Coordinates of C-alpha atoms and ligand atoms in Angstrom, one line a residue:
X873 CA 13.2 20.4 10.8
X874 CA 9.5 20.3 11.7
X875 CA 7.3 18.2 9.4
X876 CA 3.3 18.4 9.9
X877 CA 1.8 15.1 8.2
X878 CA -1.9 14.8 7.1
X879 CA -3.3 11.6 6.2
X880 CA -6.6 11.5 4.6
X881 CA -6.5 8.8 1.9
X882 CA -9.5 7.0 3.4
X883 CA -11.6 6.7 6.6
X884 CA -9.9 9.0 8.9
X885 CA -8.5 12.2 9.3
X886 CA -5.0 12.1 11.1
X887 CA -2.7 15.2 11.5
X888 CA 0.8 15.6 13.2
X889 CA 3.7 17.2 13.7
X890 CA 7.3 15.3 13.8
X891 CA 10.5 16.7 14.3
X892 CA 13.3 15.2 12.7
X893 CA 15.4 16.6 16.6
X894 CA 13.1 15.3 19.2
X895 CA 10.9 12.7 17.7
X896 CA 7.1 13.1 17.2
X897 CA 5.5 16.0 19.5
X898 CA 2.0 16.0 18.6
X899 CA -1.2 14.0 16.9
X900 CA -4.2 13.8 16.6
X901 CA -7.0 11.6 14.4
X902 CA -10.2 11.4 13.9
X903 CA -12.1 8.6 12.7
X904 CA -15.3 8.2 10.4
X905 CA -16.5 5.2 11.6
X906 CA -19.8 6.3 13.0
X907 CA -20.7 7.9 10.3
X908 CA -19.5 4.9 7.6
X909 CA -21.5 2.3 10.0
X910 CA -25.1 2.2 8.9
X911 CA -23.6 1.8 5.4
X912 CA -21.6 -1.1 6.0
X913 CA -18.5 0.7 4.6
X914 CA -16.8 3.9 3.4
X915 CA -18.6 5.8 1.4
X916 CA -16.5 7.9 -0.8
X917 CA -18.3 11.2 -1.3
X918 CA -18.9 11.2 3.3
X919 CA -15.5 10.6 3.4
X920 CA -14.4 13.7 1.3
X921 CA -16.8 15.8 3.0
X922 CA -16.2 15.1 6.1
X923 CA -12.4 15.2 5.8
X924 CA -13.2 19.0 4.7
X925 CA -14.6 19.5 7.9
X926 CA -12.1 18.2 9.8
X927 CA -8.8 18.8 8.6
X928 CA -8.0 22.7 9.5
X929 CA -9.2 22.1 13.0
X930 CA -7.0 18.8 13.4
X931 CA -3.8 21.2 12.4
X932 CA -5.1 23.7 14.6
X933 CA -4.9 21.4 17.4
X934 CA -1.9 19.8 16.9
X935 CA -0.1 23.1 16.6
X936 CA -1.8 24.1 19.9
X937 CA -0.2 20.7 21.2
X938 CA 2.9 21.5 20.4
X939 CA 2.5 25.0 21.4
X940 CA 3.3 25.8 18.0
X941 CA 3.1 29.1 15.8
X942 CA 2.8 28.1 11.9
X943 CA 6.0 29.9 11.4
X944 CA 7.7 27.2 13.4
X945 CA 6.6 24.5 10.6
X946 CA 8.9 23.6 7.7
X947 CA 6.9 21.5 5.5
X948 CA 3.8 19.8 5.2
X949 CA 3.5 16.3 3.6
X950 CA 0.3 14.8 3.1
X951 CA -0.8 11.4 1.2
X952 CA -0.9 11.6 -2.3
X953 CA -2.1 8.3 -2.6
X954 CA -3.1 5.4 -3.1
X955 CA -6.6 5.9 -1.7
X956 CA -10.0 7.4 -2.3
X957 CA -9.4 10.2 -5.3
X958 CA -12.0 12.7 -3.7
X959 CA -10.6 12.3 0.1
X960 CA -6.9 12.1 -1.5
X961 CA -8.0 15.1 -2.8
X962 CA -9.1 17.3 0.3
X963 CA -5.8 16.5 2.5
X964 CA -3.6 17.4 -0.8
X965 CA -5.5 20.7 -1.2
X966 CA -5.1 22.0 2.6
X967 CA -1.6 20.7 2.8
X968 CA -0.6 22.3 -1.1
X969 CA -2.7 25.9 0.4
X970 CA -1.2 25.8 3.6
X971 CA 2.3 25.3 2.6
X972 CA 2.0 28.6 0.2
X973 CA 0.3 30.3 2.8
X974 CA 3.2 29.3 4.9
X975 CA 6.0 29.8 2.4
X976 CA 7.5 26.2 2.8
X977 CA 7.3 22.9 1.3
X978 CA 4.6 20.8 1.0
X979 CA 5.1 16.4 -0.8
X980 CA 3.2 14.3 -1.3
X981 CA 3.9 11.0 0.5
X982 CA 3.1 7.4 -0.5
X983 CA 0.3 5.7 1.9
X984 CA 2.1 2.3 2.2
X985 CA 5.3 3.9 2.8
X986 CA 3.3 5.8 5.2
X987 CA 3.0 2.7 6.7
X988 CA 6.0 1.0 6.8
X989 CA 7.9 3.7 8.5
X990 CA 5.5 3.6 11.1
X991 CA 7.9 1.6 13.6
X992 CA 10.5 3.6 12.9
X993 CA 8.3 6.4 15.2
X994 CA 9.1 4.0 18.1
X995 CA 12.1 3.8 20.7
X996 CA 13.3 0.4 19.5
X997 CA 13.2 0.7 15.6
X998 CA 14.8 -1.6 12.9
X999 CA 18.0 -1.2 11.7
X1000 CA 18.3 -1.6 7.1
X1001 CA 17.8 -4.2 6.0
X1002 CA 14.7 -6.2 6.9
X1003 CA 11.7 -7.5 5.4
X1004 CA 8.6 -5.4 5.6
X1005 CA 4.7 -7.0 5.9
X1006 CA 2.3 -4.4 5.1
X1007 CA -1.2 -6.0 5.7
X1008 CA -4.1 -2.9 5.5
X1009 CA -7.7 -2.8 3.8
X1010 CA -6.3 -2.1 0.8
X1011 CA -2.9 -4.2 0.8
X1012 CA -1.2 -7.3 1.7
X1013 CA 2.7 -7.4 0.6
X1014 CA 6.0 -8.7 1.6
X1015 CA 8.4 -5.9 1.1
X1016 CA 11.8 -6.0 0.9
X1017 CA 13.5 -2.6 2.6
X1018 CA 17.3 -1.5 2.0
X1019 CA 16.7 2.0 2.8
X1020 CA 14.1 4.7 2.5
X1021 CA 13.4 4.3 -1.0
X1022 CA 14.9 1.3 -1.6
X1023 CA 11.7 -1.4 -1.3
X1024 CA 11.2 -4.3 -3.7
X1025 CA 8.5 -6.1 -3.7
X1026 CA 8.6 -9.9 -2.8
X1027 CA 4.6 -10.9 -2.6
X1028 CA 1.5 -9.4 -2.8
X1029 CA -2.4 -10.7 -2.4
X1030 CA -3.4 -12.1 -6.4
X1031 CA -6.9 -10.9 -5.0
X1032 CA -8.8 -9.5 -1.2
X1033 CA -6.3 -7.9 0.5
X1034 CA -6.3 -9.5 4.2
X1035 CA -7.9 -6.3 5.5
X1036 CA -10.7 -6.8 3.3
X1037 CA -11.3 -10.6 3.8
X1038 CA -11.5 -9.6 7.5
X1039 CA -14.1 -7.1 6.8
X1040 CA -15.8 -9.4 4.0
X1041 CA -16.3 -12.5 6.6
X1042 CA -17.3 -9.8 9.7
X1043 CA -20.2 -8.5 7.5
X1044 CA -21.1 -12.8 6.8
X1045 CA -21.2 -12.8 10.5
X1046 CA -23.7 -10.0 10.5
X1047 CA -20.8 -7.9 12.7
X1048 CA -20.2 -3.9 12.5
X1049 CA -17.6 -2.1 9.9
X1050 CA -15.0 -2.3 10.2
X1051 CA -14.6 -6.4 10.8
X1052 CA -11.1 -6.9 11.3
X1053 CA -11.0 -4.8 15.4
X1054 CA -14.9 -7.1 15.5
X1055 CA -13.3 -10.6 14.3
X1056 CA -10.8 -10.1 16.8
X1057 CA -12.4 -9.7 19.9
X1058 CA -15.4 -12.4 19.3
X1059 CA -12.5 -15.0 18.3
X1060 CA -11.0 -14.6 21.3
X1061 CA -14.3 -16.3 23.0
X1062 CA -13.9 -19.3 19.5
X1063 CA -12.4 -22.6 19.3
X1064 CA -9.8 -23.5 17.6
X1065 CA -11.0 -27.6 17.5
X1066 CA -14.4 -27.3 15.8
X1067 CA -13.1 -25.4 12.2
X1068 CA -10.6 -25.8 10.4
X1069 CA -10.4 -23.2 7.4
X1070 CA -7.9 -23.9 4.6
X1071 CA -4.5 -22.1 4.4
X1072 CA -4.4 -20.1 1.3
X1073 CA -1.1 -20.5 -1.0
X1074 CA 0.9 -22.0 1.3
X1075 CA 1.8 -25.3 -0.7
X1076 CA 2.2 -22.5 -3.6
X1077 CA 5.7 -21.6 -4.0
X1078 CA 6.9 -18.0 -3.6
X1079 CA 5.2 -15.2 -1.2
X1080 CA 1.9 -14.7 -3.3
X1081 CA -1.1 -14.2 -0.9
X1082 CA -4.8 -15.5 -1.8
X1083 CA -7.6 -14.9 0.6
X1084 CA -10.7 -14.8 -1.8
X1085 CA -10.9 -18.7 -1.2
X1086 CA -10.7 -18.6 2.6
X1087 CA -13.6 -15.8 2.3
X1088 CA -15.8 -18.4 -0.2
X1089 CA -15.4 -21.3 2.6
X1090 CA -16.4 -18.7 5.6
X1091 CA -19.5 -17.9 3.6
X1092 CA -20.3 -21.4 3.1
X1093 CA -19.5 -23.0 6.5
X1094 CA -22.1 -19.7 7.4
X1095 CA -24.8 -21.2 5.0
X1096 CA -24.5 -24.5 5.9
X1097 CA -25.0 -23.7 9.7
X1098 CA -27.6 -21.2 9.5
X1099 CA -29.4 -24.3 7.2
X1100 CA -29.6 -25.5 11.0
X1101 CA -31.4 -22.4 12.3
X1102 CA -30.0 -18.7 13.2
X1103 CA -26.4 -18.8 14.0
X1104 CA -25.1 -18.6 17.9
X1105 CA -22.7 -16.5 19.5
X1106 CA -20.6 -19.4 20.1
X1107 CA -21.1 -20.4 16.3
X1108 CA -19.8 -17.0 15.5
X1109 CA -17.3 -17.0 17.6
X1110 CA -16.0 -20.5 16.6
X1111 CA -16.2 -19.3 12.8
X1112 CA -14.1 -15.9 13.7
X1113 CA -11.9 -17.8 15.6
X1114 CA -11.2 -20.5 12.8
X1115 CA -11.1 -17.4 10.2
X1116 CA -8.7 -15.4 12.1
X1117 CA -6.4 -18.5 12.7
X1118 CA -6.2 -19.2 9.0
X1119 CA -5.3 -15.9 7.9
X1120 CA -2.5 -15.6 10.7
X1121 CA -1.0 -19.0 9.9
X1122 CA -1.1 -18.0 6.3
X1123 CA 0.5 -14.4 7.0
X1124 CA 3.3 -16.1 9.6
X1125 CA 4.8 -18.8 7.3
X1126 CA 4.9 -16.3 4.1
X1127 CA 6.7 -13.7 6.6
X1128 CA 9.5 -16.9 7.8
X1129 CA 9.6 -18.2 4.0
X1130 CA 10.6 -14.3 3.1
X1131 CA 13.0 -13.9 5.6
X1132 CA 14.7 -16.9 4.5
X1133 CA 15.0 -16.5 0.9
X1134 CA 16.4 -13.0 1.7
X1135 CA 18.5 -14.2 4.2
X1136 CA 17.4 -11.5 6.6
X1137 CA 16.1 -11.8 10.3
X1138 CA 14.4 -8.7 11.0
X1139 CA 10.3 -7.8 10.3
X1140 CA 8.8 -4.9 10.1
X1141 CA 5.1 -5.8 10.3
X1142 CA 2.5 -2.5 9.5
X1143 CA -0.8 -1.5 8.5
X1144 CA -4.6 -2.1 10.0
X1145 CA -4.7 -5.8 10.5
X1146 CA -1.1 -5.8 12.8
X1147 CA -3.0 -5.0 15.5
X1148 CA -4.3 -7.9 15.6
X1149 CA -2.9 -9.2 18.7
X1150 CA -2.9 -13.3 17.7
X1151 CA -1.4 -12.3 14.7
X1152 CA 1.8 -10.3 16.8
X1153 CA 1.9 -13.3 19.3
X1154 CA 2.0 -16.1 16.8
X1155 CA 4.5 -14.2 14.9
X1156 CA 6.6 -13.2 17.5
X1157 CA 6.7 -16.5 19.2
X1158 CA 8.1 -18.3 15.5
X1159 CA 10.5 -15.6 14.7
X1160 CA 12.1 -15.5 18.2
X1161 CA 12.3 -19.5 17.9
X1162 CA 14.5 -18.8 14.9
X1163 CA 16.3 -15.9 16.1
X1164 CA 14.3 -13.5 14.2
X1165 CA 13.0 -10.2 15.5
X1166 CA 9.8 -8.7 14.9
X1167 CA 9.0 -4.7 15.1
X1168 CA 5.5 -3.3 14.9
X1169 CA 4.3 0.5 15.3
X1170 CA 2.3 1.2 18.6
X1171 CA -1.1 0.5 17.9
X1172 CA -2.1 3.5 17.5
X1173 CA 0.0 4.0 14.3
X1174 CA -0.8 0.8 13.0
X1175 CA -3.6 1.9 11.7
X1176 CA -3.8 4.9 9.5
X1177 CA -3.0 7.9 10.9
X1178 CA -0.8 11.5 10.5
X1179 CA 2.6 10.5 12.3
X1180 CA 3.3 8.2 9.8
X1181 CA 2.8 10.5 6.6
X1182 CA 4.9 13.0 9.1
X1183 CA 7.8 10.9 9.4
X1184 CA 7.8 10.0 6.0
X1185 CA 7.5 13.4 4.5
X1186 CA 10.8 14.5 6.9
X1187 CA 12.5 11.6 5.6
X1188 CA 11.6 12.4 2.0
X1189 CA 12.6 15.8 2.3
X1190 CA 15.7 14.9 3.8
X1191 CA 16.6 12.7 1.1
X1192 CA 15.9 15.7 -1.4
X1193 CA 12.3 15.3 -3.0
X1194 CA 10.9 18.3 -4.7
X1195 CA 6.9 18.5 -5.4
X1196 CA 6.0 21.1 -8.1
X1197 CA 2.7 23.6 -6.6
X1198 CA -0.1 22.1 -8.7
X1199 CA -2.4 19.5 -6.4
X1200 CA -1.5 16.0 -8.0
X1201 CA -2.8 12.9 -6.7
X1202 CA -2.3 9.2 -7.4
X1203 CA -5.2 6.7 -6.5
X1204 CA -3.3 3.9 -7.8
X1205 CA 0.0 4.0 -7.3
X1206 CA 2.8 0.7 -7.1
X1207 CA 4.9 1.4 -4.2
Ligands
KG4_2467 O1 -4.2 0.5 7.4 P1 -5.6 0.7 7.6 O2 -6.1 1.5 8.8 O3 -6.3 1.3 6.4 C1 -5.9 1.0 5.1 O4 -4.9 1.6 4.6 O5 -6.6 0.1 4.5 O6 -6.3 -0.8 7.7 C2 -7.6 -1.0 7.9 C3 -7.9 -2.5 7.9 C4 -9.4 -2.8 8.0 O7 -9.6 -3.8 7.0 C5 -9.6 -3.4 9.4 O8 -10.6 -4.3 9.5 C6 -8.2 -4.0 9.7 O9 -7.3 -3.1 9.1 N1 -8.0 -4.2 11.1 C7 -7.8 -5.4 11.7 C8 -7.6 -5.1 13.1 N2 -7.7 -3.7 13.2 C9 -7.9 -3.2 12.0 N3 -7.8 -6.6 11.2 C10 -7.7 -7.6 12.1 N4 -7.5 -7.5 13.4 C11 -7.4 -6.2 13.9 N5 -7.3 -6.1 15.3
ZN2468 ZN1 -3.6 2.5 5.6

């Protein structure tokens, strides 16, 4: 079965093709970053437009990839939600017209679901059950997965997803959207002796996330230093780094509290912020030293994009899901 996957619930188009035989065979993405920039985020009604523009010539060139005919596609699944309404939208109404062009199925697929199933498009992918951290713009949740389908949810962020504090304390640093890929790379010139930023909930019982704190004392540790005059690189770079090393240490002792009260010892760890590369070091380093394994989707698929709504579209279908024609979407949606 050949599933083509399009993925347009915010900020970039992805389209691709997986079959559920040999695996993914084509992708492609395009991102609206440039355009997004000068705004300092997405902005809702570019997004939709330009998803417009792009979509049919993303599925054009993914079937070329694949050297594809449509005829050899046998359903389309796109995301449904959650997501921007007007760019949830666009990717639902190609996928719903192209599928009754086509004469096959078309579903809706779940964006988060999208995204933990992402490592499952790699050679080495978990076996049922393990404990899922999904940590986007949008999301931060512990997840625990029995089976496609079968997810409950352990934690989630009682505020700023960690996406989002990443992107809130970039913009305090004067960096480009989106923060979290900008945080990341001036950290890596920061020290890790001059800040120390609190760890958010972690004396709180359970696997509850809170990052709006952390993102007050970055903005205030800003003000205080720019009292002193314009900020340095190296003061930038110290904050980042201090920023980034809270929310990891926050993120990596929720993940090993998780796995313990489940009694599990595999992670699945998906969305935007895990490619953040001290966050997949520090995380494999404490899981392996308790005999824990951590799995992560290549980079590329860590952050949105149209394998991941491929896969999970095959894998609904498989398991029997049925989408009536009309175009429905879901915004908000609990996974
Ligand atoms: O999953 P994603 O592409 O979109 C959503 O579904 O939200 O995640 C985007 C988020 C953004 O907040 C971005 O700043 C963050 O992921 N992100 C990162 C890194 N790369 C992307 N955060 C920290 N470090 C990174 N390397
Ligand atoms: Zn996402």
């Amino acid at each position: 079965m050949n599933v083509l996957g399009i993925e347009t619930s915010c900020d970039e188009t992805g389209v691709a093709l997986y079959s559920t035989e040999r695996g993914l065979l084509a992708h492609t993405l395009y991102s609206q970053i440039e355009v997004h920039r000068e705004y300092g985020g997405v902005v809702p009604e570019l997004a939709s437009r330009d998803h417009v523009r792009k979509t049919l010539p993303l599925v054009q060139e993914v079937l070329n990839q694949a050297s594809f005919r449509s005829s050899d596609v046998d359903a389309v699944a796109y995301t449904a939600g959650p997501g921007l309404v007007g760019a949830l939208m666009v990717g639902a109404t190609m996928a719903r017209s192209l599928a009754l062009g086509w004469g096959v199925p078309a579903l809706g697929v779940h964006h988060m679901e999208g995204h933990l199933l992402a490592p499952m498009l790699e050679e080495e992918r978990p076996e049922f059950p393990f404990v899922a951290l999904l940590v986007s713009g949008g999301h931060t949740q512990l997840v625990r997965v029995d089976g496609i389908g079968e997810y409950r949810l352990l934690g989630e962020s009682l505020d700023d997803a960690a996406g989002e504090a990443f992107d809130k304390a970039a913009k305090m640093l004067g960096l480009p959207y989106p923060g979290g890929p900008q945080i990341a790379r001036i950290a890596e010139d920061g020290s890790t002796d001059r800040f120390t930023f609190p760890r958010p909930m972690i004396k709180h019982p359970g696997l509850d996330f809170s990052f709006s704190g952390l993102k007050t004392h970055t903005l205030t540790t800003v003000r205080e230093l720019e009292e002193q005059g314009p900020l340095s690189d190296q003061d930038k770079a110290d904050i980042a780094r201090a920023f980034e090393e809270a929310v990891v240490s926050t993120l990596v002792i929720k993940c090993r509290r998780a796995l313990e009260q489940e009694g599990l010892s595999r992670l699945v760890m998906a969305g935007g912020v895990s490619a953040n590369r001290n966050l997949r070091q520090q995380l494999a380093s404490i899981l392996a030293k308790r005999g824990a394994e951590v799995f992560y989707p290549a980079p590329q698929f860590c952050t949105d994009n149209g394998a991941m709504i491929a896969y999970a579209g095959a894998q609904r279908l498989a398991a029997g899901q049925v989408d009536g024609a009309e175009v429905q979407v879901r915004p908000r949606w609990p996974m």
